[in-house]
Coordinates of C-alpha atoms and ligand atoms in Angstrom, one line a residue:
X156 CA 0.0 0.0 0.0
X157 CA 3.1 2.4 0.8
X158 CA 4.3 1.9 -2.0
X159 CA 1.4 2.2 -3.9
X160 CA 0.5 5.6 -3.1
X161 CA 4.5 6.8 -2.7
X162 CA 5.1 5.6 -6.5
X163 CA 1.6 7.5 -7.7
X164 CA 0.0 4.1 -8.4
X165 CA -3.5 4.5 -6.0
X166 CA -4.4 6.8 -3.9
X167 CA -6.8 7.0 -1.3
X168 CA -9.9 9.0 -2.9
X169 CA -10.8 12.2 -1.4
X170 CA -7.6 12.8 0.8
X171 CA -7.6 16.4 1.1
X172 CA -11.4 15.7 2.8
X173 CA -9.9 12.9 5.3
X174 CA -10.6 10.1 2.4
X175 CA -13.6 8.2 1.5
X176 CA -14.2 4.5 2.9
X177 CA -13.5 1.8 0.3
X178 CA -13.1 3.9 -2.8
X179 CA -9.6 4.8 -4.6
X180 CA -8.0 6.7 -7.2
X181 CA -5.4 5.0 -9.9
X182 CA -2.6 7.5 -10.4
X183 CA -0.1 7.8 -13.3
X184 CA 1.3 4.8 -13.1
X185 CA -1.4 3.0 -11.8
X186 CA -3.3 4.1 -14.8
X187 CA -0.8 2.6 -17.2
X188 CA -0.9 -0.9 -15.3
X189 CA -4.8 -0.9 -15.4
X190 CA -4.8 0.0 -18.7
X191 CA -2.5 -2.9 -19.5
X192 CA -4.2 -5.4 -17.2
X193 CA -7.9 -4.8 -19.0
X194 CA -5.7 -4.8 -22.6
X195 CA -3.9 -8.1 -21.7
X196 CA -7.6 -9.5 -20.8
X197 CA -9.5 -7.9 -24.0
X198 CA -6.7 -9.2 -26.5
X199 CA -7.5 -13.3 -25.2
X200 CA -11.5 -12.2 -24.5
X201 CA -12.0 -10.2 -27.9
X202 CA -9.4 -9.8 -30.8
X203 CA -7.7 -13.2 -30.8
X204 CA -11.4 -15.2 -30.6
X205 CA -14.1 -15.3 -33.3
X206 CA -16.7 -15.9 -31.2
X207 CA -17.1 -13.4 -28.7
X208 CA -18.1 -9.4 -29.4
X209 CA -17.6 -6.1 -27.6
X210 CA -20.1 -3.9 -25.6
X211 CA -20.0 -0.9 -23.3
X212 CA -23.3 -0.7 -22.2
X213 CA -24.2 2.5 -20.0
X214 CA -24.1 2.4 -16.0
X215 CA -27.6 3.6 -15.6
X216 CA -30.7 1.1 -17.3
X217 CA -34.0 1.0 -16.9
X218 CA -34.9 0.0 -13.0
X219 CA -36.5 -3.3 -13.7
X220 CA -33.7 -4.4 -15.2
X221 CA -32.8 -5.0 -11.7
X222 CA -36.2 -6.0 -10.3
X223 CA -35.6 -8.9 -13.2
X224 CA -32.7 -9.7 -11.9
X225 CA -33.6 -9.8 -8.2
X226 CA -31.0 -7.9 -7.6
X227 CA -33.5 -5.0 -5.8
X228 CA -35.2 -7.9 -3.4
X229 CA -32.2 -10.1 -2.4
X230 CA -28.5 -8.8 -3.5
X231 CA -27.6 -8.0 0.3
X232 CA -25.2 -9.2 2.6
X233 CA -25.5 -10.4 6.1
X234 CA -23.8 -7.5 8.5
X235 CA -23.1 -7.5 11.8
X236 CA -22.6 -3.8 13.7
X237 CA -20.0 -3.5 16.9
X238 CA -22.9 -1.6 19.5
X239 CA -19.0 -0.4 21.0
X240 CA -17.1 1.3 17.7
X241 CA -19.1 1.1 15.8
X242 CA -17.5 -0.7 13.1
X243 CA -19.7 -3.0 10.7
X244 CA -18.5 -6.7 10.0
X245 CA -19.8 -9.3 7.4
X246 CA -21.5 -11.8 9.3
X247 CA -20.8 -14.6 7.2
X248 CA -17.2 -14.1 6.9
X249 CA -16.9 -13.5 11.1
X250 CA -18.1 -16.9 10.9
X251 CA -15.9 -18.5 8.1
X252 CA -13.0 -17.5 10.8
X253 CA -14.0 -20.2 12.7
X254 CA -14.6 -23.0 10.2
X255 CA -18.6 -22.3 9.1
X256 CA -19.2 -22.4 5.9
X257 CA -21.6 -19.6 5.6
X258 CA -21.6 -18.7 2.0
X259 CA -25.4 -17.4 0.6
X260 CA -26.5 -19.6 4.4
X261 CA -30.1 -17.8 5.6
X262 CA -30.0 -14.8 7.8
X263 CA -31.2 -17.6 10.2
X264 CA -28.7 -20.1 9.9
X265 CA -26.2 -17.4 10.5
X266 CA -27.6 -16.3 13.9
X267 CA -28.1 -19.6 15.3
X268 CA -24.2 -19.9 14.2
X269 CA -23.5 -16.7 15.5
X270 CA -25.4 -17.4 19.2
X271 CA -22.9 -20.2 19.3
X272 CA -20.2 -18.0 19.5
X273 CA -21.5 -16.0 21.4
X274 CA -22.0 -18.6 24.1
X275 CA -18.2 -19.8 23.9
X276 CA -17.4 -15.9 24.3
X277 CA -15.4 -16.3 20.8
X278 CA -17.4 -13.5 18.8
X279 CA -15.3 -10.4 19.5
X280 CA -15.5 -7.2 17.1
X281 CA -12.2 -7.0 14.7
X282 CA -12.1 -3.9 15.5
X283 CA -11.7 -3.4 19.2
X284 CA -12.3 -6.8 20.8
X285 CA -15.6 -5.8 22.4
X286 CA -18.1 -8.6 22.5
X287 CA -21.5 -6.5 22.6
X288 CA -22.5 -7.4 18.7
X289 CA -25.6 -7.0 17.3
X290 CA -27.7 -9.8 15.5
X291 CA -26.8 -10.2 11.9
X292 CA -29.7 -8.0 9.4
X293 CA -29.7 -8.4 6.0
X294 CA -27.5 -5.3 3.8
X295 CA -28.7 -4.2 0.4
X296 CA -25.7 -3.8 -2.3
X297 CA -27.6 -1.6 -4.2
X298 CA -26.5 2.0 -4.9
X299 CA -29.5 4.3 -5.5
X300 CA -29.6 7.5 -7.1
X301 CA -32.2 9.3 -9.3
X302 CA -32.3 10.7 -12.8
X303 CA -34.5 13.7 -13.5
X304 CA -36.6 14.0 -10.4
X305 CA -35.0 16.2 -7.7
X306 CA -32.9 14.2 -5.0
X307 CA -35.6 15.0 -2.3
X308 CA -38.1 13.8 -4.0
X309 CA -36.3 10.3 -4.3
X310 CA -38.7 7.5 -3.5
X311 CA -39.4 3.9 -4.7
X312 CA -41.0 4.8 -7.7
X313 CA -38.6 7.3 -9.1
X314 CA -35.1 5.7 -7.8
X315 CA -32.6 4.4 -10.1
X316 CA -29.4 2.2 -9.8
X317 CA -25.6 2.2 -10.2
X318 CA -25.3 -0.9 -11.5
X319 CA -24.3 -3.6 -9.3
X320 CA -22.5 -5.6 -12.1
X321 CA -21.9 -5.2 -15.3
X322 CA -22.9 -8.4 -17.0
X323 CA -27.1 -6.7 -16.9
X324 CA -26.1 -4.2 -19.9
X325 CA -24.9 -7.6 -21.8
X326 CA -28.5 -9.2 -21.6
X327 CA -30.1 -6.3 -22.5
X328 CA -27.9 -5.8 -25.9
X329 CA -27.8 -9.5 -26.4
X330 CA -31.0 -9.1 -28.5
X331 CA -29.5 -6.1 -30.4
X332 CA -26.1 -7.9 -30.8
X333 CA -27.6 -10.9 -32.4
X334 CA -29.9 -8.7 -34.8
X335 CA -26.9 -6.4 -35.5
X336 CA -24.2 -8.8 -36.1
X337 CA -23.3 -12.0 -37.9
X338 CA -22.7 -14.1 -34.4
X339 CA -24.2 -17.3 -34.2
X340 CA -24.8 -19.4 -31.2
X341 CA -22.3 -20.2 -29.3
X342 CA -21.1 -16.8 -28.8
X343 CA -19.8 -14.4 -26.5
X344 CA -20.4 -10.6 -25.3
X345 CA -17.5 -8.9 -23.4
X346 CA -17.2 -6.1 -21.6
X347 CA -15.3 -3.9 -18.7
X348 CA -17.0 -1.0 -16.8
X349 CA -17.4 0.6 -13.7
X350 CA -19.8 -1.6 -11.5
X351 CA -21.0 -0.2 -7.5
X352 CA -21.5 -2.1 -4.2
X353 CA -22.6 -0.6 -1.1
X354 CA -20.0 -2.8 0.2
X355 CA -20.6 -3.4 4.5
X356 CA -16.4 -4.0 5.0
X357 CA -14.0 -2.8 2.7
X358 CA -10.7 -2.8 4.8
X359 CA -8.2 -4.8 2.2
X360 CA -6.8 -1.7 0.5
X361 CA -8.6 -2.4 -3.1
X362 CA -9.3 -5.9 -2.7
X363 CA -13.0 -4.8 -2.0
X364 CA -14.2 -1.4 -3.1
X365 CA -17.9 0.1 -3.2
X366 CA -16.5 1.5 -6.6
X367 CA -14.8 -1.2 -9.2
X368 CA -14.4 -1.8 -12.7
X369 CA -15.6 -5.4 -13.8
X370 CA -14.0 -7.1 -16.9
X371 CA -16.9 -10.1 -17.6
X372 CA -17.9 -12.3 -20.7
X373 CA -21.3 -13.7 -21.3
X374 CA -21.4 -16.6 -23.2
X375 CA -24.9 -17.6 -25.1
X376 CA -25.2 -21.7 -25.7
X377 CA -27.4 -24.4 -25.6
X378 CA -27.9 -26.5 -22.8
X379 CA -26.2 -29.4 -24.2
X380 CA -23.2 -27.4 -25.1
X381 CA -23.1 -26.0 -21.2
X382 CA -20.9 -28.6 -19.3
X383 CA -18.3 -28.8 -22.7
X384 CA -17.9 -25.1 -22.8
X385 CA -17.6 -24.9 -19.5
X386 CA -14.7 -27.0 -19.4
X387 CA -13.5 -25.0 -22.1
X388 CA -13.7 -21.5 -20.5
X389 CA -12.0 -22.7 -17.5
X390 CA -8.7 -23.9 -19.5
X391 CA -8.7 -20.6 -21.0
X392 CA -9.0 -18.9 -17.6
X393 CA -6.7 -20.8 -15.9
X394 CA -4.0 -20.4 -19.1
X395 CA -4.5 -16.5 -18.9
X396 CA -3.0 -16.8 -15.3
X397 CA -0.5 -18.3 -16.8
X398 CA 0.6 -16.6 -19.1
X399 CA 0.9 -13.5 -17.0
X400 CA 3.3 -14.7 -14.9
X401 CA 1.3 -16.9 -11.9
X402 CA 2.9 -19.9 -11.2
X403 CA 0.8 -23.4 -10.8
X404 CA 0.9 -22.4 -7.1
X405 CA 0.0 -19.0 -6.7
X406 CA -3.9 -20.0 -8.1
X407 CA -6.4 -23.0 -7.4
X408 CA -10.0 -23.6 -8.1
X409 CA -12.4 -23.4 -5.2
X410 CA -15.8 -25.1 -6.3
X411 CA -18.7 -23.3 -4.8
X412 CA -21.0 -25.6 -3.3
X413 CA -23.7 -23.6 -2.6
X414 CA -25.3 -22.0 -5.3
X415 CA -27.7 -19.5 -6.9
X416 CA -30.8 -21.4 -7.3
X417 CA -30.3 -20.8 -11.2
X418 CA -26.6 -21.7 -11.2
X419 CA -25.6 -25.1 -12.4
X420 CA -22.0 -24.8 -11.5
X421 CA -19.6 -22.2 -10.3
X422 CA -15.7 -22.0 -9.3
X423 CA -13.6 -18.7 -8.6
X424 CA -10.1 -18.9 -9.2
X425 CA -8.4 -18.1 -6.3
X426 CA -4.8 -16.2 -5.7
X427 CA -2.6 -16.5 -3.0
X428 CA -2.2 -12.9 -1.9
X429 CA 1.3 -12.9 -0.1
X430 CA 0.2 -9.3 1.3
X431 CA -3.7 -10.4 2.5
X432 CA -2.4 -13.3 4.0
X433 CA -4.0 -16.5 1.6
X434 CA -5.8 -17.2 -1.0
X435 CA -8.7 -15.4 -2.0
X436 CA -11.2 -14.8 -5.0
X437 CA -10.0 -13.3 -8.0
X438 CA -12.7 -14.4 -10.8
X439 CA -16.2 -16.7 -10.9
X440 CA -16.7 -18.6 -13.8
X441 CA -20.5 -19.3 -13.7
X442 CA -23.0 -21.7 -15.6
X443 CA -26.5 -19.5 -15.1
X444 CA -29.0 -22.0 -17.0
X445 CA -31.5 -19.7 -18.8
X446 CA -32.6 -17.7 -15.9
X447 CA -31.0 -14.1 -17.0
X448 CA -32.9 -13.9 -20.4
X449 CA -35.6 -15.8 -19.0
X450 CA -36.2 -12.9 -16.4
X451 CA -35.3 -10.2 -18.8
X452 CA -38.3 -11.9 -21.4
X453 CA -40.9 -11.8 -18.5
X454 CA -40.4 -8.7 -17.1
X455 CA -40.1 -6.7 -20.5
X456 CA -42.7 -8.7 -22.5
X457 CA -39.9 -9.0 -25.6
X458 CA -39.0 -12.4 -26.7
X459 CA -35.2 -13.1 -26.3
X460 CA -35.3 -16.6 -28.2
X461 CA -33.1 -18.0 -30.2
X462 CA -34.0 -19.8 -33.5
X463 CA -31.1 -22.3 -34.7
X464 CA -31.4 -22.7 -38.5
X465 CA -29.9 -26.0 -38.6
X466 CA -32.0 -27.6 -35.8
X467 CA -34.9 -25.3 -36.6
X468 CA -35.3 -25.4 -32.5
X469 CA -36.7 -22.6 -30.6
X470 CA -34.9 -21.7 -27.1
X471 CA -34.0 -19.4 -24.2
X472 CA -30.4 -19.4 -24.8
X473 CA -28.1 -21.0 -21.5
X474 CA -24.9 -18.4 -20.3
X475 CA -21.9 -19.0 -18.5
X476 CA -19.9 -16.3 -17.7
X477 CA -15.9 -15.6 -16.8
X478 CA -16.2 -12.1 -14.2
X479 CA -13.7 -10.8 -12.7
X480 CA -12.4 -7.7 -10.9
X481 CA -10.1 -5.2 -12.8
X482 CA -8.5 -3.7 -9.2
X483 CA -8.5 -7.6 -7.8
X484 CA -6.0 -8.3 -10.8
X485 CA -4.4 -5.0 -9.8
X486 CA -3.6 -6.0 -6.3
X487 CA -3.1 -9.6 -7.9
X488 CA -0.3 -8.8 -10.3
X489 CA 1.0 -6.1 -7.8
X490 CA 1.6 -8.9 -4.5
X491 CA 3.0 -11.2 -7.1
X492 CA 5.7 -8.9 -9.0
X493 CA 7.1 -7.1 -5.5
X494 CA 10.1 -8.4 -4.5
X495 CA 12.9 -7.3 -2.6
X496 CA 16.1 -8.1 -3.0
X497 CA 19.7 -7.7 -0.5
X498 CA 22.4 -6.0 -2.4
X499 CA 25.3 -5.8 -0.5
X500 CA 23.6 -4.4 2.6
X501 CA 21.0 -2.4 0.5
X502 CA 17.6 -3.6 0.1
X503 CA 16.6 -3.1 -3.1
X504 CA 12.2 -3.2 -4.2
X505 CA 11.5 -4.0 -7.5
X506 CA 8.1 -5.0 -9.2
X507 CA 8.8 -7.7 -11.4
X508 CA 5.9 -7.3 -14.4
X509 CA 5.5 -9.2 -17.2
X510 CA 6.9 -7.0 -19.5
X511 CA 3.3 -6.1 -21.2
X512 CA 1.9 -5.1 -17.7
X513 CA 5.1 -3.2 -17.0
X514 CA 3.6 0.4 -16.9
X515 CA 6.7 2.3 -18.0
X516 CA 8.8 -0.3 -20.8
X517 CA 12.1 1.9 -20.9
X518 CA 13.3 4.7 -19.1
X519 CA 16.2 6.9 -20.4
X520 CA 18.5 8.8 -18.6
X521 CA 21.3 11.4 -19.8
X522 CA 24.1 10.7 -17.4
X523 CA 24.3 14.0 -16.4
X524 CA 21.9 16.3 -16.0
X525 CA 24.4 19.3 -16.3
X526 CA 25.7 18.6 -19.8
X527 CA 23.5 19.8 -22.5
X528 CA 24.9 17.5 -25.2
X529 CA 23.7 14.5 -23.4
X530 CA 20.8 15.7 -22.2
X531 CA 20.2 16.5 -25.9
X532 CA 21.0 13.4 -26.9
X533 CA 19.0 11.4 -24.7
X534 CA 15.8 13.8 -25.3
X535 CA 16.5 12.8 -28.8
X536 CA 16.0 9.1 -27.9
X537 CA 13.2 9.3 -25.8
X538 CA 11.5 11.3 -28.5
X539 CA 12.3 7.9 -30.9
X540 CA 11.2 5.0 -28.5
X541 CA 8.2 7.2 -26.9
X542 CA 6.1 7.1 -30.4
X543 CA 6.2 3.0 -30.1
X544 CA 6.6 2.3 -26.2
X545 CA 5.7 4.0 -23.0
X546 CA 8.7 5.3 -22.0
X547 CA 10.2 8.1 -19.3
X548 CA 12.6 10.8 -19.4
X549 CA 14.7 10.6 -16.2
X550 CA 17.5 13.0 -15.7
X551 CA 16.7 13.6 -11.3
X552 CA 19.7 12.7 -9.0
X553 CA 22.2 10.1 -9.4
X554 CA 22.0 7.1 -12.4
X555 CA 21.5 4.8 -9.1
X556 CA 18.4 6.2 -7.4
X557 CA 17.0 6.6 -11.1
X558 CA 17.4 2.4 -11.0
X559 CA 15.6 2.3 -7.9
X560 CA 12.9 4.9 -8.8
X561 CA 12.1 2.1 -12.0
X562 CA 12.4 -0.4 -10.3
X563 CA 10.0 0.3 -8.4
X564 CA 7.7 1.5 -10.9
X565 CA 8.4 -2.0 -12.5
X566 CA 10.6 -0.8 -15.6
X567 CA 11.9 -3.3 -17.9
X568 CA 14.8 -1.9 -19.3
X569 CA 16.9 1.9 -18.2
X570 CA 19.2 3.6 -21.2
X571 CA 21.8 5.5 -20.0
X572 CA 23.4 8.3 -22.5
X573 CA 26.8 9.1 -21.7
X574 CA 29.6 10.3 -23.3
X575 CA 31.1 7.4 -25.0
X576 CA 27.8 7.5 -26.7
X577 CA 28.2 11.5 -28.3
X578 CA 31.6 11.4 -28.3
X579 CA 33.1 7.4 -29.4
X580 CA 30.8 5.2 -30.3
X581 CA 27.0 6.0 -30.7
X582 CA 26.1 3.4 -28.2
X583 CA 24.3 3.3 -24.9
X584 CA 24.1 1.3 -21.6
X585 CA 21.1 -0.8 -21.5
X586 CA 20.2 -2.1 -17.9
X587 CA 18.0 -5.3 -17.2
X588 CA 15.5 -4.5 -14.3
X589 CA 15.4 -8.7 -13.3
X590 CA 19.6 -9.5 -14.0
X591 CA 20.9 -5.7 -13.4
X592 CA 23.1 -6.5 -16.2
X593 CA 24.2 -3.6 -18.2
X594 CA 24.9 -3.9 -22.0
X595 CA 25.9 -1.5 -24.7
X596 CA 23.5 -1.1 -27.9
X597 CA 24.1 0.9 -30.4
X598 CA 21.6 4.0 -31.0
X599 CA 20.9 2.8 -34.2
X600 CA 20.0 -0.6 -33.0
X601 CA 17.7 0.4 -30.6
X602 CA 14.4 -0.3 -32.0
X603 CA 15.2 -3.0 -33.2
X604 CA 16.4 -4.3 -29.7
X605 CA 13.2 -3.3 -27.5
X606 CA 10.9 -4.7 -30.6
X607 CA 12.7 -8.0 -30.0
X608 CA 12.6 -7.6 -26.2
X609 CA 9.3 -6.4 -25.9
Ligands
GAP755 N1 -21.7 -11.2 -12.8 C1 -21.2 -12.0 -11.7 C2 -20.6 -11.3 -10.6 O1 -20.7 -10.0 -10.6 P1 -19.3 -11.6 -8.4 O2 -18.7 -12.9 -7.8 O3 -20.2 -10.8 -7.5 O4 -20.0 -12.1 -9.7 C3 -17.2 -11.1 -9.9 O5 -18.1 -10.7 -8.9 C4 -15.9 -10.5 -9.6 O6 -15.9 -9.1 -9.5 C5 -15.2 -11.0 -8.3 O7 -14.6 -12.2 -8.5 C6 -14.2 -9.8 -8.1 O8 -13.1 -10.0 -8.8 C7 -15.0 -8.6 -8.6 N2 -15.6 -7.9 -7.5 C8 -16.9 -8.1 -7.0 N3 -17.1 -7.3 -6.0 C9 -16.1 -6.5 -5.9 C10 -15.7 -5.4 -5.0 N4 -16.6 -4.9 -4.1 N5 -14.5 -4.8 -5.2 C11 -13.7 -5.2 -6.1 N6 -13.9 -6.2 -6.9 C12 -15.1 -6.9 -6.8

């Protein structure tokens, strides 16, 4: 988290006003690895598959969409409020502490659970220890606002929703997607937006937020194609980890075994967060049966059948989704590449990235910032590599803090003009941010270097 907001990668939001629980701003760099993160996911979700399309539906729909849903009746969570500090806790995951598995369990359940407990004088607040808890009340999610009614007159009738997810836009537009486009069943909609919670705990830096973008894919089959596509999806998943850098051992599959009364089969991938102490959700992959487009049929009157040519067989179309958090991968790919490493008797901290996460790919430096002619030359570089790569111009203290200062931000690779490059050989120092080893490249060569590295 130091880090983080010392290197400009999240802040708090709101500081100046004493912050604002469970919402956060991405700063510059932070910025650049988001972007990267959602690019990394649209490239295997969108442009390298023929079967799945873009959307970016709007935050605000029409208020039954959630009605449909039941999101507005039961999206809550269980909460528990310390009568001492104050502070609110989820009920269900005070109990998962001690071993009950009270995931989507009745408010009931979770009481009788909780009295438990309370008998054995082991329910304490997290917060301060004090034992006087309340019973656990059901939470709603939902964020209300309104839309062109004024904010006093907000009621029932007139209230409208931040969405809670972003996967409701994709029902809506899947009629309009298949009318619009060529895509056939099977076939996927993907998209990434903001999605709000009104979240009861948020205390893991931006593990949890009541703001968040979502990056989800809804995939439109046929029954019978469910449990092979399925399968499918969660190769692909489980690959993308992969590919990013996660070893076999820093994710596993955790198999929900209660689920939505719709669902037919759900697992989250799971991370081992070395900074949140285990391993915790990252994405669901969900089988949903027919129910979304079943709801969104009944409750707007429009039929959201599919006709198959071939079989000439009418249906509600089947979805399974992939959904995951944009900020979870964030924190993900954050706890995984910080490392810090004993040189002589420095520490040094360095965020190892995949390179195409790396926020910044080079940095350059002139070795001196006093000597126009290679702080000319390097300018001159930077001005090169910046039109195909992200780069920096560095030319602040000594070449050695400017390491630390990218390695931190994650850099690849630092060029360092000095003056055998102006005044022998036209070549430059390039430094490895995992090896530290230095090597000269000529300037001439220098695209063609990075477009191999990178
Ligand atoms: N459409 C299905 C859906 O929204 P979910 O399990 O509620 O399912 C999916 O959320 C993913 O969205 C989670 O695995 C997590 O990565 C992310 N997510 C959910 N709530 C979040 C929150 N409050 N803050 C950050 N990420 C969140």
């Amino acid at each position: 988290m130091s880090l983080c907001k010392r290197r400009g990668f999240v802040f708090p939001s709101s500081e100046i006003y004493g912050g604002f629980g469970a919402i956060y701003d991405y700063g510059h760099y932070g910025t650049l690895l988001k972007n990267n993160i959602r690019d990394a996911w649209w490239k295997h979700m969108v442009q390298y598959r023929e079967d799945v399309v873009a959307l970016d539906s709007a935050i605000f729909m029409h208020p039954t969409t959630w009605k449909a849903s039941g999101h507005v009746d039961s999206f809550d969570d269980p909460q528990v409020d310390c009568r001492k500090c104050k502070a609110r806790m989820r009920a269900d995951h005070l109990l998962e502490e001690f071993g009950v598995n009270a995931d989507k369990q009745t408010i009931e359940f979770l009481n009788t659970e909780l009295d438990k407990l309370r008998v054995e004088k082991k329910l304490k607040c997290v917060v301060c220890g004090s034992s006087d808890l309340t019973e656990a009340k059901q939470f709603s999610l939902m964020v209300k606002s309104n839309l062109g009614s004024p904010t006093d007159a907000l009621s029932e009738e007139n209230v409208v929703y931040l969405r809670p997810e972003t996967c409701g836009g994709i029902y809506l537009e899947y009629k309009n997607t298949v009318d619009s486009t060529r895509m056939k069943l099977p076939f996927g909609i993907a998209q990434v937006g903001k999605a709000f919670r009104n979240e009861i705990v948020a205390r893991q830096f931006i593990f949890r937020t009541r703001e968040f973008e979502q990056m989800e894919m809804q995939y439109f089959l046929h029954p019978d194609e469910m449990k092979t596509k399925y399968e499918e999806w969660k190769k692909t998943r489980w690959q993308w980890y992969l590919d990013y850098g996660m070893s076999e051992n820093d994710i596993r599959w955790y198999k929900h075994e209660k689920l939505a009364h719709y669902a037919s089969e759900a697992y989250d991938v799971e991370y081992n967060f070395r900074s949140l102490g285990g391993f915790k959700e990252i994405e669901g992959i969900h089988a949903r049966g027919d129910w979304d487009l079943s709801q969104h049929s009944k409750f707007s009157g429009v039929d959201l059948t599919y006709f198959d040519e071939k079989t000439k067989e009418r249906f509600i179309p089947h979805i399974m989704e992939t959904s995951v958090g944009l900020g979870r991968l964030f924190l993900m790919f954050i706890d995984k590449a910080y490392t810090e490493e004993l040189i002589g008797d420095e520490t040094r901290t360095v965020l190892k990235f995949d390179y195409r996460l790396a926020p910044v790919k080079i940095a350059i430096f002139p070795l001196l910032k006093n000597k126009p002619e290679l702080v000319a030359k390097a300018k001159e570089i930077y001005n090169q590599l910046k039109l195909k790569w992200q780069c920096e111009f560095d030319d602040n203290g000594n070449v050695g803090k400017r390491y630390r200062r990218q390695d931190e931000i994650g850099t690849p690779f630092c060029v360092t003009i000095d003056f055998d490059t102006i005044e022998k050989d036209n070549t430059v120092t390039v430094r490895d941010r995992d090896t530290m080893q230095q090597e000269r490249v000529t300037v001439d060569g220098l695209l063609d270097f990075f477009g191999k590295k990178l």
